[in-house]
Tab-separated table of C-alpha atoms in Angstrom:
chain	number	residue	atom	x	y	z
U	24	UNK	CA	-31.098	-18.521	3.788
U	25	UNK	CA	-28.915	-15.545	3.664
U	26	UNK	CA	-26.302	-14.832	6.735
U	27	UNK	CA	-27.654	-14.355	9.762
U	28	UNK	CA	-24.415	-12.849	11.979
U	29	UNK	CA	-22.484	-14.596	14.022
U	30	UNK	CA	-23.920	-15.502	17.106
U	31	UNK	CA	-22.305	-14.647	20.946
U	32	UNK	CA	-23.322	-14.218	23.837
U	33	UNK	CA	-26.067	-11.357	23.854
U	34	UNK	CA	-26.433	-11.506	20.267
U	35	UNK	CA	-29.750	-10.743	19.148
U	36	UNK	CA	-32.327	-10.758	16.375
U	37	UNK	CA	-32.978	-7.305	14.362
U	38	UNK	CA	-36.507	-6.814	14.417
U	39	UNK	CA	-38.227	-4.677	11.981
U	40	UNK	CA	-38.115	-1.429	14.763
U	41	UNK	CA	-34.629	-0.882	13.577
U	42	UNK	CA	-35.601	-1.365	9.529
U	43	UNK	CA	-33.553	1.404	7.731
U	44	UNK	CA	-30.903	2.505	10.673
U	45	UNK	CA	-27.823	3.286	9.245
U	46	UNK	CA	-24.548	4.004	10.316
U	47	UNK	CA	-23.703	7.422	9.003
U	48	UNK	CA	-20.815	9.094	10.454
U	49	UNK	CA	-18.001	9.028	12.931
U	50	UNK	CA	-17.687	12.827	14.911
U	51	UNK	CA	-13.492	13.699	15.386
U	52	UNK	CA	-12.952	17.074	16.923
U	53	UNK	CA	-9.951	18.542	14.893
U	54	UNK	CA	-7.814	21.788	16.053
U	55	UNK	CA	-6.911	23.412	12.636
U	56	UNK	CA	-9.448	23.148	9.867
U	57	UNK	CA	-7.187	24.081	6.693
U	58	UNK	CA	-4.817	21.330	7.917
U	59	UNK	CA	-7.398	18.817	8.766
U	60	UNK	CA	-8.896	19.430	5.484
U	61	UNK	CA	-5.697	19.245	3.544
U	62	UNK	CA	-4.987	16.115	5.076
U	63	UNK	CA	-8.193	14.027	4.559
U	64	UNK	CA	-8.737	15.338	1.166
U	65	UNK	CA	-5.379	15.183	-0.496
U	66	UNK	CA	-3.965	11.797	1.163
U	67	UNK	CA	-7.145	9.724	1.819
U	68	UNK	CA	-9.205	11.580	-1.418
U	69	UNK	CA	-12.623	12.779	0.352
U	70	UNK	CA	-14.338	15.739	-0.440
U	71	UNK	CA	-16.324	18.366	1.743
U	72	UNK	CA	-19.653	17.333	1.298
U	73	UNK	CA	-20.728	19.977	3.486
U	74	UNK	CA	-19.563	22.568	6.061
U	75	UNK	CA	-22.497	23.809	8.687
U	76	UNK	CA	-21.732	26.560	10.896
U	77	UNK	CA	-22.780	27.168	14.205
U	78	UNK	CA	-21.923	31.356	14.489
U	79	UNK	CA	-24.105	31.314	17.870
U	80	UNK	CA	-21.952	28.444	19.497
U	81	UNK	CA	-18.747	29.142	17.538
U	82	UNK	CA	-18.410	25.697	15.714
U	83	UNK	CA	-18.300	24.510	12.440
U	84	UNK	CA	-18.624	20.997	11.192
U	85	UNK	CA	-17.228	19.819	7.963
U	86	UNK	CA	-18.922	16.353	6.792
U	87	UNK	CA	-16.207	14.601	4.018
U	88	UNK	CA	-16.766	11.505	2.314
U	89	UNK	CA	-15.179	9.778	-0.673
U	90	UNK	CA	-17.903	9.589	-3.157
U	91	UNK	CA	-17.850	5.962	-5.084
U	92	UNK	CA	-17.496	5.619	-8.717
U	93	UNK	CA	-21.076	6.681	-10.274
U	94	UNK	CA	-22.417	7.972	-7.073
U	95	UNK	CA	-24.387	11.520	-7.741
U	96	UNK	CA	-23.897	14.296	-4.848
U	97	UNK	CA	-26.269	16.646	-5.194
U	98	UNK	CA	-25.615	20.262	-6.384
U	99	UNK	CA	-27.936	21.945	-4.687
U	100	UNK	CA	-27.194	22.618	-1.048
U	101	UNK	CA	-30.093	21.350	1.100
U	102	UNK	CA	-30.545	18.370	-0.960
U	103	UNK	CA	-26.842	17.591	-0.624
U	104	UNK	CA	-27.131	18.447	3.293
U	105	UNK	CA	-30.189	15.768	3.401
U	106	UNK	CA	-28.144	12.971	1.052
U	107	UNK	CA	-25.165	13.447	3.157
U	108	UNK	CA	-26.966	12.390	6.101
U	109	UNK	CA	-28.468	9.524	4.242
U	110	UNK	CA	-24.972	7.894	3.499
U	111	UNK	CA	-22.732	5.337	5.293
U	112	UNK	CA	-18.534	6.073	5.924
U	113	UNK	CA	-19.266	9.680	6.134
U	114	UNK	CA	-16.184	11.673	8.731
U	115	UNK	CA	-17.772	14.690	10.400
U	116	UNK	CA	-14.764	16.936	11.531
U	117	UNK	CA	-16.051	19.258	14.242
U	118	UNK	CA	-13.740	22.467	14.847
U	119	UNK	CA	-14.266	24.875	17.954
U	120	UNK	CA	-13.509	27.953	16.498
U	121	UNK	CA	-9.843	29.486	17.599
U	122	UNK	CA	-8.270	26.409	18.461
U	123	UNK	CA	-5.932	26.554	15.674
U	124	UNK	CA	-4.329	29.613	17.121
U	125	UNK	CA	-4.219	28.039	20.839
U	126	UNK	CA	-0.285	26.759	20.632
U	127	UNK	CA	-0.541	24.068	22.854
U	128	UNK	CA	-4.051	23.046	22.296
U	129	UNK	CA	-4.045	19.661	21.365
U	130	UNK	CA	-7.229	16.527	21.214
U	131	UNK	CA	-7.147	13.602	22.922
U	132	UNK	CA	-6.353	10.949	20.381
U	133	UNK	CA	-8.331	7.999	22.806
U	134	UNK	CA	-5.621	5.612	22.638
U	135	UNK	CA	-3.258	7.234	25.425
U	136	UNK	CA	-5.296	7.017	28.860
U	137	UNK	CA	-7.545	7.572	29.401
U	138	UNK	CA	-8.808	4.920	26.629
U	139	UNK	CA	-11.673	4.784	24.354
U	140	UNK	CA	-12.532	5.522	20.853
U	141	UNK	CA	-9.495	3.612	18.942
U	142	UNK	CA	-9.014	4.713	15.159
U	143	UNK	CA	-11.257	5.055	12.001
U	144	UNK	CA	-10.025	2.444	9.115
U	145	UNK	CA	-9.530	2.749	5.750
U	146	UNK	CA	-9.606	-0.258	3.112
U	147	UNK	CA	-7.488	0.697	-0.101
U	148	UNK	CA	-7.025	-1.803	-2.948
U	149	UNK	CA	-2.822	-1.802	-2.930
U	150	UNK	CA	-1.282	-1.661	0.470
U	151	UNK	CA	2.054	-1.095	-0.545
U	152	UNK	CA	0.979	1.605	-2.986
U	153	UNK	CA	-0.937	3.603	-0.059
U	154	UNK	CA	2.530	3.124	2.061
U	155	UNK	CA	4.461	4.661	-0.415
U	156	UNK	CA	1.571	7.168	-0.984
U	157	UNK	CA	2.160	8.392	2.811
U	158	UNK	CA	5.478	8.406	2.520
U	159	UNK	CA	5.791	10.703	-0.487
U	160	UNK	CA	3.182	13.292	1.815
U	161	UNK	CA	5.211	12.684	4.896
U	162	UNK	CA	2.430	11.139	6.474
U	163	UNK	CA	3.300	9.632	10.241
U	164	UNK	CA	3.363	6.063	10.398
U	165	UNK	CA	2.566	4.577	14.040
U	166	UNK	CA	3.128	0.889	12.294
U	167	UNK	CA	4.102	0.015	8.704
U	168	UNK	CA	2.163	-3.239	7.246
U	169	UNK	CA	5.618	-5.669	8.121
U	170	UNK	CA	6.098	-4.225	11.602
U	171	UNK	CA	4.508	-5.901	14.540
U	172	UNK	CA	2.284	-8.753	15.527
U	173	UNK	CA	-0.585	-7.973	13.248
U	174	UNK	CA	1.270	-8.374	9.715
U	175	UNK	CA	-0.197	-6.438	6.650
U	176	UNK	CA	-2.098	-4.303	9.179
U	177	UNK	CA	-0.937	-0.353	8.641
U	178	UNK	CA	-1.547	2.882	11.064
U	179	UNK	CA	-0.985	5.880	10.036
U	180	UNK	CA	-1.686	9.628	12.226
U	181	UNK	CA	-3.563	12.278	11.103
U	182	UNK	CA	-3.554	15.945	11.262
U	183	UNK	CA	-4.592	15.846	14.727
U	184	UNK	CA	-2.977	12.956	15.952
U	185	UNK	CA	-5.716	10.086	15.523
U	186	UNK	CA	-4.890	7.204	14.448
U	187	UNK	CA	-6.038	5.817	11.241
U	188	UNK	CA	-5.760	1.808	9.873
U	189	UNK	CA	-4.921	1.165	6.907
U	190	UNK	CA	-6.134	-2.298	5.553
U	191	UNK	CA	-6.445	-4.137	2.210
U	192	UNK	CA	-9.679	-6.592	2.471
U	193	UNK	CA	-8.583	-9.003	0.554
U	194	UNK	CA	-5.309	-9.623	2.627
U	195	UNK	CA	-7.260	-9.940	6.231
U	196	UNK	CA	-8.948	-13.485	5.605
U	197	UNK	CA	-7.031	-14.936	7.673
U	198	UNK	CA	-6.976	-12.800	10.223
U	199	UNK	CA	-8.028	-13.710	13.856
U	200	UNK	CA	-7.967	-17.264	15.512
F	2	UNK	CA	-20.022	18.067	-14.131
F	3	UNK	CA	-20.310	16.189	-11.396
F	4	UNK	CA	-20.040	17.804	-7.391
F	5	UNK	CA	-16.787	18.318	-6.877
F	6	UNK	CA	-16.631	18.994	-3.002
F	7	UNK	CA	-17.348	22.417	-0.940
F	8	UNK	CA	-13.825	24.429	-1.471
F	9	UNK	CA	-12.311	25.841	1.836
F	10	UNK	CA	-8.918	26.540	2.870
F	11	UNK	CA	-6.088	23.278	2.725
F	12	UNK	CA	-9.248	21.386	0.897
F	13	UNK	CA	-7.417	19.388	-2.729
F	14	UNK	CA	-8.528	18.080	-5.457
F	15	UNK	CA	-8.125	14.040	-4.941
F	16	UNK	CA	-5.580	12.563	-7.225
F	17	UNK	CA	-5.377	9.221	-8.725
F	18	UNK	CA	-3.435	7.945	-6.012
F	19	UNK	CA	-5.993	7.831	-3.012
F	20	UNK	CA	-8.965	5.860	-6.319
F	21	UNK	CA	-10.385	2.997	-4.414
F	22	UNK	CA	-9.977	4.287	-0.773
F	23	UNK	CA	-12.792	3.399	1.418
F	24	UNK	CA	-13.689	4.661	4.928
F	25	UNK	CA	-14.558	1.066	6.127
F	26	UNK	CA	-14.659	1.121	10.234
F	27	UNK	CA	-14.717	2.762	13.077
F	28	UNK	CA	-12.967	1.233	16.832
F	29	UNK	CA	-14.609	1.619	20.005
F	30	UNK	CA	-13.064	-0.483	22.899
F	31	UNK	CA	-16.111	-1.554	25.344
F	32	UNK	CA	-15.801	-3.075	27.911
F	33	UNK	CA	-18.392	-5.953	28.042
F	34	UNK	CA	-19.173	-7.808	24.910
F	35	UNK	CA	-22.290	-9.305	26.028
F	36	UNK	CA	-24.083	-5.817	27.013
F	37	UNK	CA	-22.605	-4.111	24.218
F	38	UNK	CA	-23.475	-6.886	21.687
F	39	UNK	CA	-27.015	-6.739	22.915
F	40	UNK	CA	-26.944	-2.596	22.749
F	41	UNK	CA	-25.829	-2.769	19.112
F	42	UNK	CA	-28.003	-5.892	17.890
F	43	UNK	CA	-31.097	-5.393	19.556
F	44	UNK	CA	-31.567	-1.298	19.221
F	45	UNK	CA	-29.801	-0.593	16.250
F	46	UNK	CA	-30.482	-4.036	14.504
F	47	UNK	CA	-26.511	-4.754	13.387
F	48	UNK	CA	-25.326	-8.385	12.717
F	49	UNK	CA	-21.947	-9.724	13.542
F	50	UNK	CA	-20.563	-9.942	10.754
F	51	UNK	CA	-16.979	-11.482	12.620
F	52	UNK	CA	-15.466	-11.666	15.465
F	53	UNK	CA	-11.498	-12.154	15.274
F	54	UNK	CA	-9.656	-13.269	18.438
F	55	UNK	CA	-5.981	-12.684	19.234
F	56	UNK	CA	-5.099	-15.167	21.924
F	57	UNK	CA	-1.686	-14.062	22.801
F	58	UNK	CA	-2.695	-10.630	22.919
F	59	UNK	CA	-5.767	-11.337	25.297
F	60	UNK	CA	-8.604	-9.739	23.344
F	61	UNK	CA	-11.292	-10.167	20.416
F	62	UNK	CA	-12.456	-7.586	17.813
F	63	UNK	CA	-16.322	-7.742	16.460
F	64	UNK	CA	-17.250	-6.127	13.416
F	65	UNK	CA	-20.470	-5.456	13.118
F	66	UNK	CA	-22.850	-4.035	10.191
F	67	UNK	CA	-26.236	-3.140	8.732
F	68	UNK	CA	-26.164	-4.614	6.049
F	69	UNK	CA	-28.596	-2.938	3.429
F	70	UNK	CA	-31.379	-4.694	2.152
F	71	UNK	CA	-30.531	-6.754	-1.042
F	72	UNK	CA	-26.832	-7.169	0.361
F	73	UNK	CA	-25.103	-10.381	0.619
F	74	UNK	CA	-22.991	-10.690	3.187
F	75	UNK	CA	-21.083	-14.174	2.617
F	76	UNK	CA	-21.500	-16.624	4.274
F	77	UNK	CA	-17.881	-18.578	4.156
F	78	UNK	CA	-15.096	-17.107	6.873
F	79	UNK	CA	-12.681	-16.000	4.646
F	80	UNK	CA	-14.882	-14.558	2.277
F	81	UNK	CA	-16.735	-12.789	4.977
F	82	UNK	CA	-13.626	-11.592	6.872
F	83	UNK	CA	-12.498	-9.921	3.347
F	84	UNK	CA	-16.185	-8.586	2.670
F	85	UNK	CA	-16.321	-7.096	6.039
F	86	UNK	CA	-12.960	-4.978	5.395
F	87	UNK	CA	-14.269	-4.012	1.846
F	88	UNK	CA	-17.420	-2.329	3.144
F	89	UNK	CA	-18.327	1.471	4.897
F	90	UNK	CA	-20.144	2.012	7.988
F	91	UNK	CA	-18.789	-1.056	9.982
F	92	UNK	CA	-18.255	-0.481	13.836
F	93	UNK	CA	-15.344	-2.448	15.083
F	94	UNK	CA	-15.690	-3.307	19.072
F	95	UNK	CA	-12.389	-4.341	20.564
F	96	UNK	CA	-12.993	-6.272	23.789
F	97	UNK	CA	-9.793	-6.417	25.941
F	98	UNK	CA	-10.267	-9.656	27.759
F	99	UNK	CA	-11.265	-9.628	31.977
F	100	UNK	CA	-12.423	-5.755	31.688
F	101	UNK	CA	-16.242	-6.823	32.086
F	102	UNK	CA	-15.197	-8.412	35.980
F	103	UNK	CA	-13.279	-5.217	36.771
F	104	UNK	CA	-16.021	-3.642	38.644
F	105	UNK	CA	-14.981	0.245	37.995
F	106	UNK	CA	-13.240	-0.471	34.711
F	107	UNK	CA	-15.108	1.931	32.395
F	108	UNK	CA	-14.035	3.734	28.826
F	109	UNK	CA	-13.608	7.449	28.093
F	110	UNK	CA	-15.967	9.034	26.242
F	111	UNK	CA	-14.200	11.405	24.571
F	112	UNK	CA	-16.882	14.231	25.134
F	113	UNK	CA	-15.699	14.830	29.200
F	114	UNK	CA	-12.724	15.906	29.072
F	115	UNK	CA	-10.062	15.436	27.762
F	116	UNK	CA	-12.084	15.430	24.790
F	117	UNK	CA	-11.398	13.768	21.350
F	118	UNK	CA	-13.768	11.748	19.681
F	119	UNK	CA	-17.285	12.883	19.826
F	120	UNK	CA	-19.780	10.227	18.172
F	121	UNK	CA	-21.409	7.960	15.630
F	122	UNK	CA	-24.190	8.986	14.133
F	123	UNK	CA	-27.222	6.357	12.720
F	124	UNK	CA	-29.342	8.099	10.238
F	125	UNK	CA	-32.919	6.355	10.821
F	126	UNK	CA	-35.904	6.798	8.737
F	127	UNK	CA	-38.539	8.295	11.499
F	128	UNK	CA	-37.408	9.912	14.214
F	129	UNK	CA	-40.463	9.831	16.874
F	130	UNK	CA	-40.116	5.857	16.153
F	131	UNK	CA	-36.822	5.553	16.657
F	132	UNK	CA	-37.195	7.758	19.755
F	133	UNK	CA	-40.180	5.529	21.315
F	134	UNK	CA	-38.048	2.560	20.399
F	135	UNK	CA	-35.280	3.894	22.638
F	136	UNK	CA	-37.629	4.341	24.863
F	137	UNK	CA	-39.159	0.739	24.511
F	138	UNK	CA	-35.671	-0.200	25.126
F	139	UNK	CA	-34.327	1.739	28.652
F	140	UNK	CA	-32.061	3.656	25.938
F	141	UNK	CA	-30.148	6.198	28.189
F	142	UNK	CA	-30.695	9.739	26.317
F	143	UNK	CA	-28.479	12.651	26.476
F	144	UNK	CA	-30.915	14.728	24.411
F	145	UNK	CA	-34.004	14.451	22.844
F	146	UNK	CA	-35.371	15.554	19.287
F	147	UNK	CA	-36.836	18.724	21.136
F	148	UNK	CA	-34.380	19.944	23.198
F	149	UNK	CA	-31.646	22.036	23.322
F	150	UNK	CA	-30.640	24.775	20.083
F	151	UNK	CA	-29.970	21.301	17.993
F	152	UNK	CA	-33.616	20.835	17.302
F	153	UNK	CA	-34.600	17.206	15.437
F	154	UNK	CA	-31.378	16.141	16.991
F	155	UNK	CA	-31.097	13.249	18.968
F	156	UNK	CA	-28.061	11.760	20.970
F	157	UNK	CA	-28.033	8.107	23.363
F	158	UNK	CA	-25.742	6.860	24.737
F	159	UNK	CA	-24.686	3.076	24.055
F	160	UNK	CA	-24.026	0.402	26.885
F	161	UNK	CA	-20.452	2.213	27.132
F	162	UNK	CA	-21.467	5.041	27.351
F	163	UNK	CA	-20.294	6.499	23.936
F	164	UNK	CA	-22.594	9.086	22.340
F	165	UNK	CA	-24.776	7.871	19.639
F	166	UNK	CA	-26.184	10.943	17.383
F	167	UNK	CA	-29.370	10.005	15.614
F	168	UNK	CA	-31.114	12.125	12.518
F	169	UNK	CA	-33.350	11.834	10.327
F	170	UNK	CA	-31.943	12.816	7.578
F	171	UNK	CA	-34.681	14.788	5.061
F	172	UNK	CA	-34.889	16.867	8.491
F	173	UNK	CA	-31.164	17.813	8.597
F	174	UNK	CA	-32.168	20.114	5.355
F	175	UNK	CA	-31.744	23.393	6.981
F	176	UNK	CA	-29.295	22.950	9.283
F	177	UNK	CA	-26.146	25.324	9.826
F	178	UNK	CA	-25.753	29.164	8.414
């Protein structure tokens, strides 16, 4: 018998209507591109899988992921557009064009009211590594990994001011009452 | 040579120093677990995979997956609770406690303003079927596959009220410029 998920209150069943869902990306409106870009690809190593523009409705959307070991991206542009759809931990990075030269323009980061969306998160395989890997890119620490209530638990900012945790898996069992 | 990412302005080449990163979660802070438990279970067929509470702190956090077919999600705590950090497209829901008796207590969306964060996005393998299913299920849509200029496109909204994007993702082929 093979885990089941923890049950709660209105915890239910999958049935076979939802066979093949997955969850493929998490939308973050960003201000500047080339500093969005910069950030998420040099300090948390994703690549562009794929930038779609929108010249009618002047947007562009940049879809980054970081590509395991031995995982094949397609060359060729509509079957890379299809696979990165098909993927899971995908960041889509929406940017309505001219923000970046609006000087006081500025997202909401949903952790200031009014509340909502809270961070994206991050496993890495050394904590203390990735800490010292911010600091050498000046990256903006809202908590380091001894500070606080919730030890060996890391955010970081990003370009735009979202929040990002920083986690290593192995170190969160035992997390949680 | 393998795909080395789409090359715009600030985009770098990842270094050694970001191998092993992993975009593992995304936070959402609802405001009753029971309805939004249900939402996530039932429509879009996740399992718990944990639920961490922080007594002191007055709230719980449930992480919740997909897991893929011929994945084994363990089934000790501690094992699980580091399995469930290692993996990508995990939704975390953080459930401050007493928000689901407040009767106008409700979450920003981040798409009214002031906006933010956008969506997730749940790639599905047939679109009209996942659309009936909605259906099937009172699913609140903000658009359907056929309307608006973002054609095959689909966006619900959870029990929240956050946007859910859903594709199909062999359709998504010739999207953008």
């Amino acid at each position: 018998m093979s885990f089941q998920g923890e049950q709660y209150p209105g915890v239910q069943t999958p049935t076979v209507d939802s066979e093949g869902f997955r969850l493929n990306h998490t939308m973050l409106r960003i201000k500047d591109p080339e500093k969005a870009l910069a950030f998420y690809t040099r300090v948390f190593g994703m690549q562009v899988l794929r930038r779609l523009d929108f010249e009618e409705m002047q947007f562009s959307l940049y879809f980054l992921a970081r590509p395991e070991a031995g995982e094949r991206v397609p060359e060729e542009t509509a079957e890379r557009t299809a696979w990165t759809f098909s993927q899971r931990g995908v960041l889509e990075l929406t940017h309505n064009w001219g923000t970046e030269d609006q000087q006081d323009f500025a997202y909401h980061d949903g952790n200031a009211e009014p509340q909502g969306f809270g961070h994206i998160c991050f496993s890495v395989p050394d904590l203390e590594a990735a800490q010292a890997w911010f600091d050498a890119n000046d990256v903006t620490f809202v908590k380091r990994g001894d500070q606080g209530k919730m030890k060996d638990v890391v955010f970081v900012k990003d370009a735009d001011g979202y929040w990002i945790e920083v986690v290593q898996a192995d170190r969160m069992k035992g997390k949680g009452d």
